[in-house]
Every structure is written in C-alpha cells, then in structure tokens.
Coordinates of C-alpha atoms and ligand atoms in Angstrom, one line a residue:
Chain A
M333 CA 85.3 69.7 66.3
K334 CA 84.5 67.5 63.4
Q335 CA 84.2 64.4 65.5
E336 CA 81.7 66.1 67.7
S337 CA 79.5 67.1 64.9
N338 CA 79.5 63.6 63.4
Q339 CA 78.6 62.1 66.7
N340 CA 74.9 61.5 66.0
Q341 CA 75.1 60.3 62.4
T342 CA 74.5 56.7 61.6
Y343 CA 77.3 54.8 59.9
L344 CA 75.4 55.0 56.6
Q345 CA 75.0 58.7 56.8
S346 CA 78.7 59.1 57.4
I347 CA 79.6 56.8 54.6
E348 CA 77.3 58.7 52.3
A349 CA 78.6 62.0 53.5
N350 CA 82.1 60.8 52.6
G351 CA 81.0 60.3 49.0
Y352 CA 80.4 56.6 48.9
T353 CA 77.3 55.4 47.1
R354 CA 74.7 53.0 48.5
R355 CA 76.1 50.4 46.2
D356 CA 79.6 50.8 47.7
F357 CA 78.0 50.5 51.1
M358 CA 76.2 47.2 50.3
K359 CA 79.4 45.8 48.8
F360 CA 81.2 46.7 52.0
V361 CA 78.5 45.0 54.1
A362 CA 78.7 41.8 52.0
F363 CA 82.5 42.0 52.2
I364 CA 82.7 42.4 56.0
G365 CA 80.0 39.9 56.6
A366 CA 81.9 37.3 54.7
Y367 CA 85.0 38.0 56.8
M368 CA 83.0 37.9 60.0
G369 CA 81.8 34.5 58.9
V370 CA 78.2 35.2 59.5
E371 CA 75.3 33.6 57.6
N372 CA 73.9 35.2 54.4
T373 CA 70.8 36.3 56.3
A374 CA 72.9 38.3 58.7
I375 CA 74.1 40.5 55.9
G376 CA 70.8 42.4 55.9
Q377 CA 71.0 42.7 59.6
I378 CA 74.4 44.3 59.3
A379 CA 73.2 46.7 56.7
K380 CA 70.2 47.6 58.8
A381 CA 72.3 48.2 61.8
L382 CA 74.8 50.4 60.0
E383 CA 71.9 52.3 58.6
T384 CA 70.1 53.0 61.8
T385 CA 72.5 52.9 64.7
P386 CA 74.3 56.0 65.5
R387 CA 78.0 55.4 65.4
L388 CA 79.7 54.0 68.4
P389 CA 82.2 56.2 70.1
V390 CA 85.6 54.7 70.2
I391 CA 88.7 55.6 72.2
W392 CA 91.9 54.0 71.0
E393 CA 94.7 54.1 73.5
H394 CA 98.4 53.6 72.4
F395 CA 100.8 52.3 75.0
Q396 CA 104.0 50.3 74.6
E397 CA 103.5 49.4 70.9
C398 CA 104.9 49.9 67.4
T399 CA 101.6 51.0 65.8
C400 CA 101.7 48.0 63.5
C401 CA 98.1 47.2 64.6
S402 CA 96.9 50.7 63.4
E403 CA 98.9 50.2 60.3
S404 CA 97.3 46.9 59.6
F405 CA 93.9 48.3 60.3
I406 CA 94.1 51.2 57.9
R407 CA 95.5 49.0 55.2
S408 CA 92.5 46.7 55.5
D409 CA 91.2 45.6 52.1
H410 CA 88.1 47.7 51.8
P411 CA 88.5 51.5 51.7
I412 CA 85.4 52.0 53.9
V413 CA 87.1 50.2 56.7
A414 CA 90.0 52.7 56.8
D415 CA 88.0 55.7 55.7
I416 CA 84.9 55.4 57.6
I417 CA 85.1 53.0 60.5
L418 CA 88.4 54.1 61.7
D419 CA 89.8 57.2 60.2
K420 CA 87.0 59.7 59.8
I421 CA 84.2 58.6 62.0
S422 CA 84.6 56.2 64.7
L423 CA 87.6 57.4 66.5
D424 CA 87.2 60.0 69.1
Y425 CA 90.7 59.7 70.3
T426 CA 93.7 58.0 68.8
L427 CA 97.1 59.6 69.2
T428 CA 98.4 58.4 65.9
L429 CA 95.5 59.3 63.5
M430 CA 93.5 62.1 65.0
A431 CA 93.9 65.7 63.7
A432 CA 93.9 67.3 67.2
S433 CA 96.9 67.1 69.4
G434 CA 98.1 68.1 72.8
H435 CA 95.5 69.5 75.3
Q436 CA 92.9 69.6 72.5
A437 CA 93.2 65.9 72.0
E438 CA 93.0 65.1 75.7
A439 CA 90.0 67.3 76.0
A440 CA 88.2 65.4 73.2
K441 CA 88.9 62.2 74.9
K442 CA 87.6 63.6 78.2
A443 CA 84.5 64.8 76.5
T444 CA 83.7 61.5 75.0
M445 CA 84.4 59.6 78.2
D446 CA 82.0 61.9 80.1
K447 CA 79.3 62.1 77.5
Y448 CA 79.2 58.4 76.6
K449 CA 80.0 56.9 79.9
G450 CA 79.3 53.2 79.8
E451 CA 78.7 53.2 76.0
Y452 CA 82.0 53.8 74.3
I453 CA 84.4 51.1 73.1
L454 CA 87.9 51.2 74.4
C455 CA 90.5 49.9 72.0
V456 CA 94.0 49.3 73.4
E457 CA 97.1 48.9 71.4
G458 CA 100.2 48.1 73.3
S459 CA 101.1 46.7 76.7
V460 CA 101.2 48.5 80.0
P461 CA 104.5 48.7 81.8
L462 CA 104.2 48.1 85.5
G463 CA 107.9 48.4 86.3
A464 CA 109.4 51.6 87.8
D465 CA 105.9 52.8 88.8
G466 CA 104.8 52.8 85.2
N467 CA 107.2 55.5 84.2
Y468 CA 108.4 53.7 81.1
C469 CA 105.4 54.9 79.2
C470 CA 103.7 58.2 79.9
I471 CA 101.2 60.1 77.8
A472 CA 100.1 63.6 78.6
G473 CA 101.8 63.5 82.0
K474 CA 100.1 60.3 83.1
S475 CA 101.4 56.8 83.2
A476 CA 99.9 54.2 80.9
L477 CA 98.5 52.4 83.9
E478 CA 96.6 55.5 85.1
T479 CA 95.4 56.3 81.6
L480 CA 94.2 52.7 81.1
K481 CA 92.3 52.6 84.4
E482 CA 90.7 55.9 83.7
S483 CA 89.5 55.1 80.2
A484 CA 88.5 51.6 81.1
A485 CA 86.3 52.7 83.9
G486 CA 83.6 54.1 81.6
A487 CA 84.0 51.7 78.7
K488 CA 81.3 49.3 77.6
A489 CA 83.9 46.8 76.4
I490 CA 87.6 46.7 75.7
I491 CA 89.2 45.4 72.6
A492 CA 92.9 44.5 73.1
W493 CA 94.5 44.8 69.8
G494 CA 97.6 42.8 68.9
S495 CA 99.9 40.6 70.9
C496 CA 101.2 43.5 72.9
A497 CA 97.8 44.2 74.5
T498 CA 96.9 40.5 74.8
T499 CA 100.1 38.9 75.9
G500 CA 102.9 41.5 76.1
C501 CA 104.6 40.6 72.9
V502 CA 108.2 41.6 72.4
Q503 CA 108.3 44.0 75.3
A504 CA 107.3 41.2 77.7
A505 CA 110.0 38.8 76.3
K506 CA 112.5 37.7 78.8
P507 CA 113.7 39.5 80.8
N508 CA 110.8 41.9 80.3
P509 CA 112.7 45.0 81.6
T510 CA 109.7 47.3 81.8
G511 CA 107.3 44.8 83.4
A512 CA 105.1 44.9 80.3
T513 CA 101.7 43.5 81.2
P514 CA 98.8 42.6 79.0
I515 CA 95.4 44.4 79.4
E516 CA 93.4 41.5 80.8
K517 CA 95.9 41.2 83.7
I518 CA 95.1 44.8 84.7
I519 CA 91.4 45.3 83.9
T520 CA 89.4 42.4 85.2
D521 CA 85.9 43.9 85.5
K522 CA 85.2 44.6 81.8
P523 CA 84.5 42.3 78.9
I524 CA 87.7 42.1 76.9
I525 CA 88.1 40.9 73.4
N526 CA 91.6 39.7 72.8
V527 CA 92.8 40.1 69.2
P528 CA 96.4 38.7 69.2
G529 CA 98.8 38.9 66.3
C530 CA 101.7 41.1 65.5
P531 CA 99.8 42.7 64.0
P532 CA 96.3 41.2 63.7
I533 CA 94.9 41.1 60.2
G534 CA 93.2 44.3 59.2
E535 CA 90.0 42.5 58.1
V536 CA 89.9 40.7 61.3
M537 CA 90.0 43.9 63.2
A538 CA 87.4 45.5 61.0
G539 CA 85.2 42.4 61.3
I540 CA 85.3 42.6 65.1
I541 CA 84.5 46.2 65.3
V542 CA 81.6 45.8 62.8
H543 CA 80.4 42.9 64.9
V544 CA 80.3 44.9 68.0
V545 CA 78.5 47.7 66.2
T546 CA 75.9 45.7 64.4
F547 CA 75.0 43.2 67.0
G548 CA 75.5 45.3 70.0
R549 CA 77.4 42.6 71.8
L550 CA 80.8 40.9 71.7
P551 CA 81.5 38.2 69.2
E552 CA 81.7 34.6 70.5
L553 CA 85.0 34.2 72.4
D554 CA 87.1 31.2 73.2
S555 CA 88.7 30.4 76.5
A556 CA 91.5 32.8 75.8
G557 CA 89.1 35.6 75.0
R558 CA 89.7 35.5 71.3
P559 CA 86.9 35.7 68.8
K560 CA 86.2 32.2 67.6
A561 CA 85.4 33.3 64.1
F562 CA 89.0 34.1 63.5
Y563 CA 91.1 32.3 66.1
S564 CA 89.5 28.8 66.3
K565 CA 91.7 27.3 63.6
R566 CA 95.4 26.9 63.4
V567 CA 97.3 28.4 60.6
H568 CA 98.3 24.9 59.8
D569 CA 94.7 23.7 59.4
S570 CA 94.0 26.2 56.6
C571 CA 97.5 26.3 55.1
Y572 CA 97.6 25.7 51.4
R573 CA 100.9 23.8 51.9
R574 CA 99.2 21.3 54.2
P575 CA 99.0 18.6 51.5
Y576 CA 102.8 18.7 51.4
F577 CA 102.9 18.3 55.1
D578 CA 100.7 15.2 55.0
A579 CA 102.7 13.8 52.1
G580 CA 105.8 14.2 54.1
L581 CA 107.4 16.6 51.6
F582 CA 109.4 19.3 53.4
A583 CA 111.8 22.0 52.6
E584 CA 115.0 21.2 54.4
T585 CA 116.5 24.7 53.9
F586 CA 115.2 27.9 52.5
D587 CA 117.2 27.6 49.3
D588 CA 116.8 23.9 48.4
E589 CA 114.9 22.4 45.6
N590 CA 112.0 21.5 47.9
A591 CA 111.6 25.1 49.0
K592 CA 111.4 26.1 45.4
K593 CA 108.7 23.6 44.8
G594 CA 106.8 25.1 47.6
Y595 CA 106.9 22.2 50.0
C596 CA 105.8 22.5 53.6
L597 CA 108.0 24.7 55.9
Y598 CA 107.6 22.6 59.0
K599 CA 111.3 21.6 59.2
V600 CA 112.5 25.1 58.8
G601 CA 110.6 26.1 61.9
C602 CA 107.1 26.9 60.8
K603 CA 104.9 27.4 63.8
G604 CA 101.7 27.1 61.9
P605 CA 100.8 23.8 63.7
S606 CA 100.6 25.6 67.0
T607 CA 99.4 29.0 66.0
Y608 CA 95.7 30.1 66.1
N609 CA 95.1 32.7 63.5
A610 CA 93.2 33.3 60.2
C611 CA 96.2 33.9 58.0
G612 CA 95.6 30.8 55.9
N613 CA 92.0 31.9 55.1
I614 CA 92.0 35.7 55.1
R615 CA 95.6 36.3 54.3
W616 CA 97.3 39.6 54.3
N617 CA 97.3 42.9 52.3
G618 CA 93.9 42.3 50.9
G619 CA 94.3 38.6 50.5
V620 CA 97.4 38.9 48.4
S621 CA 99.6 36.5 50.4
Y622 CA 100.7 35.5 53.8
P623 CA 104.1 34.6 55.2
I624 CA 104.0 30.9 54.3
Q625 CA 102.8 31.7 50.8
S626 CA 105.8 34.0 50.5
G627 CA 108.1 31.2 51.5
H628 CA 108.7 32.0 55.2
G629 CA 107.3 29.8 58.0
C630 CA 104.8 31.2 60.4
I631 CA 106.6 32.6 63.5
G632 CA 103.6 32.2 65.7
C633 CA 103.0 35.9 66.2
S634 CA 99.5 35.4 67.6
S635 CA 100.5 32.8 70.2
N636 CA 101.5 33.7 73.7
N637 CA 105.2 34.4 74.4
F638 CA 106.2 33.6 70.9
W639 CA 109.4 35.6 71.4
D640 CA 110.5 33.2 74.1
A641 CA 109.3 30.0 72.4
G642 CA 112.7 29.3 70.8
S643 CA 114.1 29.8 67.4
F644 CA 111.8 30.9 64.5
Y645 CA 113.7 28.6 62.3
T646 CA 113.8 25.3 64.1
R647 CA 111.2 23.2 65.9
D648 CA 113.7 22.6 68.7
A649 CA 112.9 21.4 72.2
S650 CA 115.4 23.5 74.0
V651 CA 115.4 22.9 77.7
I652 CA 117.7 25.5 78.9
G653 CA 117.6 28.9 77.2
G654 CA 120.4 31.3 76.5
G655 CA 124.0 30.5 75.8
I656 CA 123.9 27.0 77.2
E657 CA 120.9 26.0 75.1
A658 CA 120.6 22.2 75.2
D659 CA 118.2 20.2 73.1
A660 CA 116.0 17.8 74.9
D661 CA 117.1 15.1 72.5
T662 CA 120.8 15.7 73.2
I663 CA 120.2 15.4 76.9
G664 CA 118.1 12.3 76.3
K665 CA 120.8 10.7 74.3
V666 CA 123.4 11.4 77.0
A667 CA 121.0 10.1 79.7
I668 CA 120.3 6.9 77.8
G669 CA 124.1 6.5 77.4
A670 CA 124.5 6.9 81.1
V671 CA 121.7 4.4 81.8
A672 CA 123.4 1.9 79.4
A673 CA 126.8 2.5 81.1
G674 CA 125.2 2.2 84.5
A675 CA 123.5 -1.1 83.6
A676 CA 126.8 -2.5 82.2
V677 CA 128.6 -1.6 85.4
H678 CA 125.8 -2.9 87.5
A679 CA 125.8 -6.2 85.5
V680 CA 129.5 -6.7 85.9
A681 CA 129.5 -5.7 89.6
S682 CA 126.6 -7.9 90.4
N683 CA 128.4 -10.9 88.8
I684 CA 131.2 -10.3 91.3
S685 CA 129.2 -9.4 94.4
K686 CA 126.4 -11.9 94.0
R687 CA 128.8 -14.6 92.9
K688 CA 128.2 -16.8 95.9
D689 CA 124.4 -16.8 95.5
L690 CA 124.6 -17.2 91.9
N691 CA 127.1 -20.1 92.0
R692 CA 125.1 -21.8 94.6
R693 CA 121.9 -21.6 92.5
I694 CA 123.6 -22.6 89.3
H695 CA 125.4 -25.4 91.0
N696 CA 122.2 -26.7 92.5
A697 CA 120.5 -26.5 89.2
I698 CA 123.3 -28.5 87.5
E699 CA 123.0 -31.1 90.3
N700 CA 119.3 -31.3 89.6
E701 CA 120.0 -31.6 85.9
K702 CA 122.1 -34.6 86.5
R703 CA 119.4 -36.3 88.4
V704 CA 116.8 -35.8 85.8
E705 CA 116.0 -39.0 84.1
E706 CA 115.6 -38.8 80.4
Chain B
M558 CA 122.2 -29.4 98.4
A559 CA 119.2 -29.5 96.3
T560 CA 117.3 -26.5 95.1
K561 CA 114.4 -25.1 97.1
N562 CA 111.0 -26.4 96.5
F563 CA 109.2 -23.9 94.3
K564 CA 105.5 -23.5 93.8
R565 CA 104.0 -22.0 90.7
V566 CA 102.0 -18.9 91.7
Y567 CA 99.7 -17.1 89.4
V568 CA 100.8 -13.5 89.8
W569 CA 99.9 -11.6 86.7
E570 CA 96.3 -12.1 85.6
L571 CA 95.4 -11.9 82.0
P572 CA 94.2 -8.3 82.0
V573 CA 97.5 -7.3 83.6
R574 CA 99.5 -9.0 80.9
V575 CA 97.3 -7.6 78.2
F576 CA 97.8 -4.2 79.6
H577 CA 101.5 -4.7 79.8
W578 CA 102.1 -5.8 76.3
L579 CA 99.6 -3.5 74.6
N580 CA 101.0 -0.7 76.6
A581 CA 104.6 -1.7 75.7
L582 CA 103.6 -1.9 72.0
A583 CA 101.7 1.4 72.0
I584 CA 104.5 3.2 73.8
T585 CA 107.1 1.8 71.4
I586 CA 105.1 2.9 68.4
L587 CA 104.3 6.3 70.0
I588 CA 108.0 6.9 70.6
I589 CA 109.1 5.9 67.1
T590 CA 106.3 7.9 65.4
G591 CA 106.8 10.7 67.9
F592 CA 110.4 11.1 66.8
I593 CA 109.4 11.0 63.2
I594 CA 106.8 13.7 63.8
S595 CA 109.1 15.9 65.7
N596 CA 111.8 15.7 63.0
P597 CA 110.6 14.0 59.8
P598 CA 113.3 12.4 57.6
A599 CA 114.1 14.1 54.4
V600 CA 112.4 12.2 51.6
M601 CA 113.4 13.0 48.1
T602 CA 110.8 12.0 45.6
N603 CA 109.4 12.9 42.3
H604 CA 105.9 12.0 43.3
E605 CA 103.3 14.7 43.6
A606 CA 101.8 15.4 47.1
S607 CA 98.5 14.0 45.8
Q608 CA 100.1 10.6 45.4
Q609 CA 101.3 10.2 48.9
F610 CA 100.3 10.7 52.5
W611 CA 103.0 9.0 54.5
F612 CA 103.4 11.7 57.1
G613 CA 99.7 11.8 57.5
Y614 CA 99.7 8.1 58.2
V615 CA 102.6 8.4 60.7
R616 CA 100.5 10.9 62.6
K617 CA 97.5 8.7 62.3
I618 CA 99.4 5.7 63.7
H619 CA 100.6 8.0 66.6
F620 CA 97.0 8.9 67.4
I621 CA 95.7 5.4 67.2
S622 CA 98.5 4.1 69.5
A623 CA 97.6 6.9 71.9
Y624 CA 94.1 5.7 72.0
V625 CA 95.3 2.2 72.6
M626 CA 97.5 3.3 75.4
V627 CA 94.6 5.2 77.0
A628 CA 92.3 2.3 76.7
V629 CA 94.6 -0.2 78.4
M630 CA 95.4 2.4 81.1
I631 CA 91.7 2.5 81.8
L632 CA 91.6 -1.3 81.9
R633 CA 94.6 -1.3 84.3
V634 CA 93.0 1.2 86.6
Y635 CA 89.8 -0.8 86.7
W636 CA 91.8 -4.0 87.4
A637 CA 93.6 -2.3 90.3
F638 CA 90.2 -2.5 92.0
V639 CA 89.0 -5.9 91.0
G640 CA 92.2 -7.8 90.3
N641 CA 94.3 -10.0 92.6
K642 CA 96.4 -8.7 95.4
F643 CA 99.5 -8.3 93.2
S644 CA 97.7 -5.9 90.9
N645 CA 95.7 -4.0 93.5
W646 CA 96.1 -0.3 93.7
R647 CA 97.5 -0.5 97.2
V648 CA 100.7 -2.0 96.0
F649 CA 101.4 1.2 94.1
F650 CA 101.4 3.2 97.3
P651 CA 104.0 1.5 99.4
F652 CA 104.4 4.4 101.7
N653 CA 104.0 2.5 104.9
K654 CA 106.5 0.8 107.1
K655 CA 106.5 -2.6 105.3
G656 CA 106.8 -0.9 101.9
M657 CA 109.6 1.3 103.0
K658 CA 111.4 -1.6 104.4
N659 CA 111.2 -3.3 101.1
V660 CA 112.3 -0.1 99.3
W661 CA 115.4 -0.1 101.5
H662 CA 116.0 -3.8 100.9
V663 CA 115.8 -3.4 97.1
L664 CA 118.1 -0.4 97.1
K665 CA 120.6 -2.1 99.3
Y666 CA 120.7 -5.6 97.8
D667 CA 119.5 -5.2 94.2
I668 CA 120.9 -1.7 93.3
F669 CA 123.9 -1.4 95.5
L670 CA 124.6 -5.1 95.4
Q671 CA 125.3 -5.9 99.0
N672 CA 124.8 -9.4 100.2
E673 CA 122.6 -10.8 102.8
Q674 CA 124.2 -13.0 105.5
S675 CA 121.9 -15.8 104.7
E676 CA 119.3 -15.9 102.0
N677 CA 116.1 -14.4 103.4
I678 CA 113.2 -15.7 101.5
E679 CA 111.0 -13.0 102.9
S680 CA 112.9 -10.4 100.9
F681 CA 112.0 -11.7 97.5
S682 CA 109.0 -9.9 96.2
I683 CA 106.3 -12.1 94.8
G684 CA 104.6 -9.4 92.8
H685 CA 106.2 -6.0 92.3
N686 CA 108.9 -4.8 94.6
S687 CA 108.2 -1.5 96.2
V688 CA 110.9 0.4 94.3
A689 CA 109.2 -0.8 91.1
T690 CA 105.7 0.2 92.2
I691 CA 106.9 3.7 93.0
S692 CA 108.4 3.9 89.6
Y693 CA 105.2 2.7 88.1
L694 CA 103.3 5.3 90.0
V695 CA 105.6 8.0 88.7
M696 CA 105.2 6.6 85.1
F697 CA 101.5 6.5 85.5
L698 CA 101.4 10.2 86.5
L699 CA 103.7 10.9 83.5
A700 CA 101.4 8.9 81.3
L701 CA 98.6 11.2 82.4
L702 CA 100.7 14.2 81.6
M703 CA 101.4 12.7 78.2
M704 CA 97.8 12.1 77.7
A705 CA 96.8 15.6 78.8
T706 CA 99.4 17.3 76.7
G707 CA 98.9 15.1 73.7
F708 CA 95.1 15.3 73.6
A709 CA 95.3 19.0 74.3
M710 CA 97.2 19.5 71.1
Y711 CA 94.9 17.0 69.3
A712 CA 91.6 18.4 70.5
P713 CA 91.2 21.4 68.2
T714 CA 91.1 19.1 65.2
S715 CA 88.7 16.7 66.7
S716 CA 85.0 16.9 67.3
W717 CA 84.8 13.8 69.6
F718 CA 84.1 14.4 73.2
F719 CA 87.1 12.5 74.5
P720 CA 89.9 14.7 73.2
K721 CA 87.7 17.7 73.9
M722 CA 87.9 16.8 77.6
F723 CA 91.4 18.0 77.5
T724 CA 90.9 21.5 76.2
W725 CA 91.4 22.9 79.7
V726 CA 95.0 21.9 79.5
T727 CA 96.0 24.5 77.0
P728 CA 95.3 27.5 79.2
L729 CA 97.3 25.9 81.9
F730 CA 100.3 26.2 79.6
N731 CA 99.5 29.9 79.0
D732 CA 97.8 29.0 75.7
N733 CA 101.3 28.3 74.3
E734 CA 101.2 25.1 72.2
M735 CA 104.9 25.1 71.5
L736 CA 105.4 24.8 75.3
I737 CA 102.9 21.9 75.4
R738 CA 104.8 20.3 72.6
K739 CA 108.0 20.7 74.4
V740 CA 106.7 19.2 77.6
H741 CA 105.3 16.3 75.6
H742 CA 108.6 15.8 73.9
I743 CA 110.7 15.9 77.0
S744 CA 108.4 13.6 78.9
M745 CA 108.8 11.0 76.2
W746 CA 112.4 10.8 77.1
A747 CA 111.4 9.7 80.6
F748 CA 109.6 6.8 79.0
I749 CA 112.6 5.8 77.0
L750 CA 114.8 5.9 80.1
F751 CA 112.2 4.0 82.1
M752 CA 112.1 1.3 79.5
A753 CA 115.8 0.9 79.4
V754 CA 116.1 0.6 83.2
H755 CA 112.9 -1.6 83.4
I756 CA 114.2 -4.1 80.8
Y757 CA 117.6 -4.3 82.4
L758 CA 116.3 -4.9 85.9
V759 CA 113.9 -7.6 84.6
L760 CA 116.8 -9.4 83.0
F761 CA 118.9 -8.9 86.1
H762 CA 116.3 -10.4 88.4
D763 CA 115.6 -13.3 86.1
W764 CA 119.2 -14.1 85.7
L765 CA 120.0 -13.7 89.4
E766 CA 117.0 -15.3 91.0
G767 CA 115.9 -17.8 88.3
R768 CA 112.3 -17.5 89.2
G769 CA 110.9 -16.7 85.8
E770 CA 110.8 -13.0 86.3
A771 CA 110.7 -12.3 82.6
S772 CA 108.4 -15.1 81.4
A773 CA 106.0 -14.3 84.2
M774 CA 104.6 -11.5 82.0
I775 CA 103.8 -14.1 79.4
S776 CA 102.6 -17.0 81.5
G777 CA 101.4 -15.0 84.4
Q778 CA 103.2 -17.3 86.7
K779 CA 106.2 -17.0 88.9
F780 CA 108.1 -19.5 91.0
V781 CA 107.9 -18.9 94.7
C782 CA 109.6 -21.1 97.3
S783 CA 107.0 -23.2 99.0
E784 CA 107.8 -21.9 102.5
R785 CA 106.7 -18.5 101.4
V786 CA 103.4 -19.9 99.9
Q787 CA 102.6 -21.6 103.2
E788 CA 103.1 -18.4 105.0
D789 CA 100.9 -16.5 102.7
I790 CA 98.2 -19.1 103.2
K791 CA 98.5 -18.8 107.0
K792 CA 98.1 -15.0 106.8
Ligands
LIG1422 S1 104.0 25.4 56.0 FE1 103.6 25.5 58.2 S2 101.4 25.8 58.4 FE2 101.7 25.2 56.3 S3 101.4 23.0 56.3 FE3 103.6 23.3 56.7 S4 103.8 23.4 58.9 FE4 101.7 23.6 58.5
LIG1423 S1 101.5 33.4 59.5 FE1 101.9 33.2 61.7 S2 103.5 34.7 62.2 FE2 102.6 35.2 60.2 S3 101.1 36.7 60.6 FE3 100.0 34.7 60.6 S4 100.1 34.0 62.7 FE4 101.5 35.7 62.5

C-alpha cells in the first residue's frame, strides 16, 4: 500500500516527492509558523523538524459528525496542508479520504495501530453515542465506543476535532436522543487536545498538527483543553467591528441602515463576546472573510452547548426553554409589579390593623408638641 | 399619656454606613449600566465610530462600580469582626432559639400585621431584625455569585490578579459564557426586588415606630426606649 511505503519518509521527503520545491516548503513553514503564533526563531526549528523527523502516523476516526471538520481541513489555505499533511501522507486511516475501503481499510488501521503502538496520533471527528448500547453509530461492525476505546488505547495523544468531539455539538443538543458524548468524557487516560468549532478553522487544525509533529509535544492548553494559541481570545476581542461596539453603534436589524454601514451585530444576537475562537484573526477560506465580516453575527459555534444557548439572533436571557419561553426581564417586571402591589396592600392593611398603635403614638407626639415651649 | 423616654443609641458605625451607601450607589449604577449593556439603546448618529466611545464608557462605569462594590463588601466583612454588636457577623446567622423567635415575631406582627396585646418593648429590634439579617445573608451570597460570574466574564480581558482569581468559575458553568451571562442577568433581578422590598420596609418601620429607622443609616443613631437600654446594660 502507498501509505506503508511512505511510512519512513520525512515530511520534507514526502513534500518533495509530491513535486513541491524547497522554496514552497520554506514558504509553508513560515506560513504555518505564523498561524501557530510561534516566534521567528522557531521557524527554523519547524523546518528542521519537518526535514528530519519521519512522519507521524495518524489515525482519523469519524463518528457522529457531518465531515465539516475534514472539509475545513482540506480547504486550508496552503496546498501543502491538504496535499501533504493530511491527504497523501499523514493519514493511515480516515474513512472519508483514504483510497482503501472495507476490510482493506480496517487492515491498514490495524497494521498502524500494532506497528506504532504508543506513537500514533488519534484524531477524532464526531461524538460517540452512548445511548442504545452505542448502536446509533457503527463502523465495520463495531460501535463507535468500541472503536474509540480500541484506537485510543495505543495512541500517543488524541486530537478531538470540532465541537462534536469536544462538546457533542448538535447531536448532543436537547434532548440528545443518541446520548452523544464528547471524547474527553470517555477517554480519560490520554492527553487530549480539544479543538472546538463547527468546524474549526483549517489553518488552526493544520497549526496544531504541525505543532505536535515539530515539537513532539502538545501545544499549550487552557483549562478546557484547547490550544491557547487559538482559543485564548474571544471573537469579540479581535473583531474588526469592535470599534462600533465601543462606540455604541449597533445594527438593529439585518436590513437597516446601520447593518449596511457595517455596525456591530451585538443586538442581532452576535455571540462573539462569549465565544473563544480565532475567527477574527485567522478568518475563513484562506483569510477571505468570517461570518461577522459577511454580515452575520457569530453563533458561538466553538462554545459548549451553543445549540441550547438560546436564539442565534437575540441576546435573550430566556429562563424556561421551549414553547413557554419567558424572558428573565419579563419575569422580573412582573415580579417587581407584584412587589409594588404587595407593598401597597401591606401599607393600606397596616394602616388599618396598626391603627391603635399608630394613633396612640401620633396622639402622644401631638401632645408633646403642644407642650413644647417655643 | 406622654411618649416613652427614648435614648439615642449609636447603632450603625461609620464603616457600616459607608458600606451601605457606597454599596447602594454601586448597585444602582451596576443595575442601570447592566441593563444598558444587555440591551443597548438604538442611537442614531452621523458620527464616525472613532469620534465616540459611549458604550465603552458604560462598560467601564459598570466595571468600576463592580470594584467599588467588592471593596465595600470586603470592608463590611472586616467590620463584621471588629465592629459593634449590631454589625457583628453573628447577627447574620440568627439560626438559634432567640433568633427564630424574632423571625416569628417579625413575620407575625410586621408582615402579617397582627397586633400585640400590649406593646412589648422587647420585640423591637435595636439593630437588624432577624428576618432582615437572613435576607442580608442571602443577598451577600448572591453578591458573591454576581462577583464570581461578573469577574469570570471580565477576567479574560484583564491581566490583573484579582479578576484572574475567578477564572475557575467558567468551567463550573461548562465553559459556557452565555450561561454565565444569563445567571448574572437573572441574579440582578433579585437585587432589584430586594431593593424594592428593603426600601418599603424601612419606610414602613420608620412610619409605624417613629424611631428614626430611615435616618439611622445617615446619623448612625436610633431611638431606643430607655427601659431597653437599662436592660442591655445589665446584661
Ligand atoms: S460584531 Fe459581534 S464580535 Fe464583533 S464587536 Fe460586535 S458583538 Fe463583538
Ligand atoms: S464567528 Fe463564531 S460561529 Fe462563526 S465560525 Fe467563528 S466562532 Fe464559529
């Protein structure tokens, strides 16, 4: 098999074998280094690592997902990312992109798992259904859960691609009929890199893989297991519409004058202020644009449970979901009305019931007043 | 019959009053700016964004007020240990026989407006009554929740250690900041309702008892009938 024969090549060798020049290679290194946010001096390190280290075997599992993560990855800006890192070289097993199929594909995976035990990187796209004994998602006669446990056992590290694998995404939205579960809830004894987003940005994915390859260790992660280089800032903090936000200039609807002027989309439900992602910096489709630039608010695709976080088009504070959705402010107003009414009733009632006390005190006070000498 | 003899009693020391009014001011500003931040008014203008920053200032005022609130809360907690008996932390935990008796009394006579056979001077609270202290305890816990959720949302854009102390809160909410925001927003309503009830009851007590309930938070002094003062001295 082609993959087998390529196994011991370094990245550079594979890249050159695919017809790229050294110049292309150096451009790629500079490009990916910039995305990874490493210092200038690390560029040489990356180049050296790609020149000398034999490629890292990668197994890429697909469970309950829509393949948008793979799509995003292969559309990453630089052709080398798609061609070399993913498509032609690195993947020993990925249902969607590999040439082999059926038993052949499974055999390839098995071979990699045995040969590179403890060395290969396991990428997981999609969530794992735990409902109905895992029967909602079966591949090659095994449930997703079995497959995951099997391939995770010998993995050096796991990369959980996309919101499905990191939080469950749409399948885990209420009522989560399949019991969709994110990877880190199932595999707890392996280092896991969470790369949320629906999908994550292709360059981010490439940057993470290159990081693992070149430095031989995981990138720095935050408390939620996300690489800090890409997920430490809110979309809002790098949004080019931020000056409008601070100036209090908002689009009220998607078709008003303010929207045309490119004002901030906060009031039409933008979730940028609560979403951690690199969209504002790296953008999408090779840096062409990102949702906000195209006039749509961020829907918060990289935050947990974003499907259940309320409407994409309002910043509501709904308290009760579903058909009887009630806004916190509406309940608040009713409550304050009730308090006011209660106070009024109490005031009137106390005038009646405490009349005796009150009259006595007022009467005494008036008596005293009379006795005051001016 | 003449009025009772009243003695002027220094109930609320200066730090308590400073806490009260700065807290009231901060909370009022926090609520107003909070509403604006959650749903900013539509401003139509021809100015460029570079010429204005009003929403930025609203947020800034919100954050400054939050710091003021935290500062006076710390002052108040400190004073609960060194202040007089009316401000001591023990009064906020009236979960003993005497406290519960007072709770019962307050509910019966102040809330459900029953009358006592004869005026019982014991029943007038000099400092806080026990229902009030329980409500303050609840509000204190809610203020901690506000602080935790607020600073958790604020921390990522700050490099100071204080907000950073609250980064552990976000994972508790499943790393979902919209949820944190929602909790922050809903809790604010508890403060509004508390304020309404609090102000009404102060006015009610002042009007009914005529002991300077309201002005006590300005002068620090309340009028207490002299028999009661004797008793306290004897104790
Ligand atoms: S459009 Fe969204 S992310 Fe951009 S400034 Fe406005 S609220 Fe923030
Ligand atoms: S702008 Fe928001 S919703 Fe859109 S891709 Fe980025 S994080 Fe996801």
